[in-house]
Amino acid sequence: MKLQRMNRRALALGALAVSGALALTACGSDDTGTSSGGSSAAAKPGSIKCDDATGQLLADGSSAQKNAIDAWVKQFTAACQGTQINYKGGGSGAGVTAFTQGQVAFAGSDSALKPDEVTASKKVCTGGQGINLPMVGGPIAVGYNVNGVDNLVLDAATLAKIFNNEITNWNDPQIQKLNPDAKLPDLKIQAFHRSDDSGTTDNFTKYLIDTAKKDWPYDGGKTWQAKGGQSASGSSGVAQQVKQTNGAIGYFELSYAKDGLKTVDLDTGAAQPVKATVENATKAISEAKVVGTGKDLALELNYGTKAEGAYPMVLVTYEIVCDKGNKAETLPATKAFLRYIASEEGQKILTEADYAPIPADIISQVRTTVDGLS
């Protein structure tokens, strides 16, 4: 106990350095460069309940929520100085695999667990199973890099044809029709998709399946299925390729559309094309319905909404955790961290990081579920 107290004093003296270092060590495969979690959303001293949280918490999964996790980790570890959180951000597929193999305390995934994944989770969740807790929402932005084109409108059918290698040049008549005032160049389109299994891919293609099935003849899922195109790892990898390639287009979360990256406005059938913003994504996510059973809070999104100002190409990232049978050594830290990120305080950080908070009626259910984890 004496040694433990000494360690706590040492950690307290270096709190700022520790929290900054932890945010860096959690970077994994994605270099986010986030500046989220600024002073306006900073946690007040003592407002984060650490309970008995100590030690190192390992997690992996969605790169879509990586910028949000980094912002949360910075605040949480500054308050709970005996806890380290290492979120790798290796993609939803990697996170779910790590979770079902018992390698991480929780996983991030942009898609709810499939039935076979729930079955696999029962082997590591003694007496329980993995459940989906929606924590992060936000728009999937379609970023593009075309010199001289500062505004671009596309609809679902045109997007489907571009990413299926059927529209291959920027001055294609179908693109020109949607952008009559734009000077579109005679330039090859270079479409970038995710090389890793990704919930972002799953949600992006769900949007195309729901709204442009005729032009997107694929089943969807975390693995990219369409022909042609180029690939990059993680949302940050796709964003980087688009940024440095004239003629490029790619999909990633809005939080990665930094440093001058331009994003497409969607023609959804509403009176005006809809921009990829947190506010517009929130309007679409507010139409989501809980379809999970028991403690599972998996959501069904309305990708086909035509409501004014609603940006339908959205995703919700889940934290996947055991409802029962969590490891005793990581349960206190897991509950404390999830309780914080689901709190009103934690959800406020999302807007600053270009994500959308989870609707109030749903996040209240998440808080109740987190309190009951065992």
PDB file of C-alpha atoms in Angstrom, residues 142-145 158-170 187-195 204 216 224 226-232 238 241-242 245-251:
ATOM      1  CA  VAL A 142     -17.023  12.123 -49.068  1.00  0.00           C
ATOM      2  CA  GLY A 143     -13.844  14.096 -49.544  1.00  0.00           C
ATOM      3  CA  TYR A 144     -12.531  15.103 -52.948  1.00  0.00           C
ATOM      4  CA  ASN A 145      -9.518  16.845 -54.452  1.00  0.00           C
ATOM      5  CA  THR A 158     -23.589   8.968 -59.078  1.00  0.00           C
ATOM      6  CA  LEU A 159     -21.535   8.063 -55.999  1.00  0.00           C
ATOM      7  CA  ALA A 160     -22.298   4.395 -56.574  1.00  0.00           C
ATOM      8  CA  LYS A 161     -21.150   4.598 -60.191  1.00  0.00           C
ATOM      9  CA  ILE A 162     -17.972   6.463 -59.236  1.00  0.00           C
ATOM     10  CA  PHE A 163     -16.962   3.939 -56.588  1.00  0.00           C
ATOM     11  CA  ASN A 164     -17.956   1.044 -58.833  1.00  0.00           C
ATOM     12  CA  ASN A 165     -15.643   2.327 -61.571  1.00  0.00           C
ATOM     13  CA  GLU A 166     -18.488   3.111 -64.000  1.00  0.00           C
ATOM     14  CA  ILE A 167     -18.006   6.871 -63.952  1.00  0.00           C
ATOM     15  CA  THR A 168     -14.293   7.384 -64.456  1.00  0.00           C
ATOM     16  CA  ASN A 169     -13.780  11.038 -65.425  1.00  0.00           C
ATOM     17  CA  TRP A 170     -14.617  14.235 -63.583  1.00  0.00           C
ATOM     18  CA  LEU A 187      -9.375  14.442 -65.335  1.00  0.00           C
ATOM     19  CA  LYS A 188      -9.393  10.795 -64.307  1.00  0.00           C
ATOM     20  CA  ILE A 189     -11.241   9.989 -61.100  1.00  0.00           C
ATOM     21  CA  GLN A 190      -9.153   8.155 -58.524  1.00  0.00           C
ATOM     22  CA  ALA A 191     -11.520   6.620 -55.992  1.00  0.00           C
ATOM     23  CA  PHE A 192     -10.045   5.478 -52.680  1.00  0.00           C
ATOM     24  CA  HIS A 193     -11.648   2.923 -50.370  1.00  0.00           C
ATOM     25  CA  ARG A 194     -10.571   1.167 -47.165  1.00  0.00           C
ATOM     26  CA  SER A 195      -8.128  -1.726 -47.461  1.00  0.00           C
ATOM     27  CA  PHE A 204     -21.064   3.834 -46.538  1.00  0.00           C
ATOM     28  CA  TRP A 216     -24.611  -0.795 -56.290  1.00  0.00           C
ATOM     29  CA  TRP A 224     -14.871  -3.643 -49.768  1.00  0.00           C
ATOM     30  CA  ALA A 226     -16.663  -3.221 -55.620  1.00  0.00           C
ATOM     31  CA  LYS A 227     -14.336  -3.423 -58.575  1.00  0.00           C
ATOM     32  CA  GLY A 228     -11.486  -1.040 -59.326  1.00  0.00           C
ATOM     33  CA  GLY A 229     -10.370   1.884 -57.264  1.00  0.00           C
ATOM     34  CA  GLN A 230      -7.415   2.222 -54.903  1.00  0.00           C
ATOM     35  CA  SER A 231      -7.178   1.385 -51.219  1.00  0.00           C
ATOM     36  CA  ALA A 232      -5.639   2.780 -48.058  1.00  0.00           C
ATOM     37  CA  VAL A 238      -7.888   7.367 -47.099  1.00  0.00           C
ATOM     38  CA  GLN A 241      -4.443   9.840 -50.127  1.00  0.00           C
ATOM     39  CA  VAL A 242      -7.294  12.139 -51.171  1.00  0.00           C
ATOM     40  CA  THR A 245      -3.881  13.243 -55.110  1.00  0.00           C
ATOM     41  CA  ASN A 246      -5.469  15.584 -57.644  1.00  0.00           C
ATOM     42  CA  GLY A 247      -8.567  13.855 -59.001  1.00  0.00           C
ATOM     43  CA  ALA A 248      -9.107  11.776 -55.870  1.00  0.00           C
ATOM     44  CA  ILE A 249     -12.297  11.014 -53.970  1.00  0.00           C
ATOM     45  CA  GLY A 250     -12.770   8.921 -50.845  1.00  0.00           C
ATOM     46  CA  TYR A 251     -14.980   8.387 -47.794  1.00  0.00           C
TER      47      TYR A 251
END
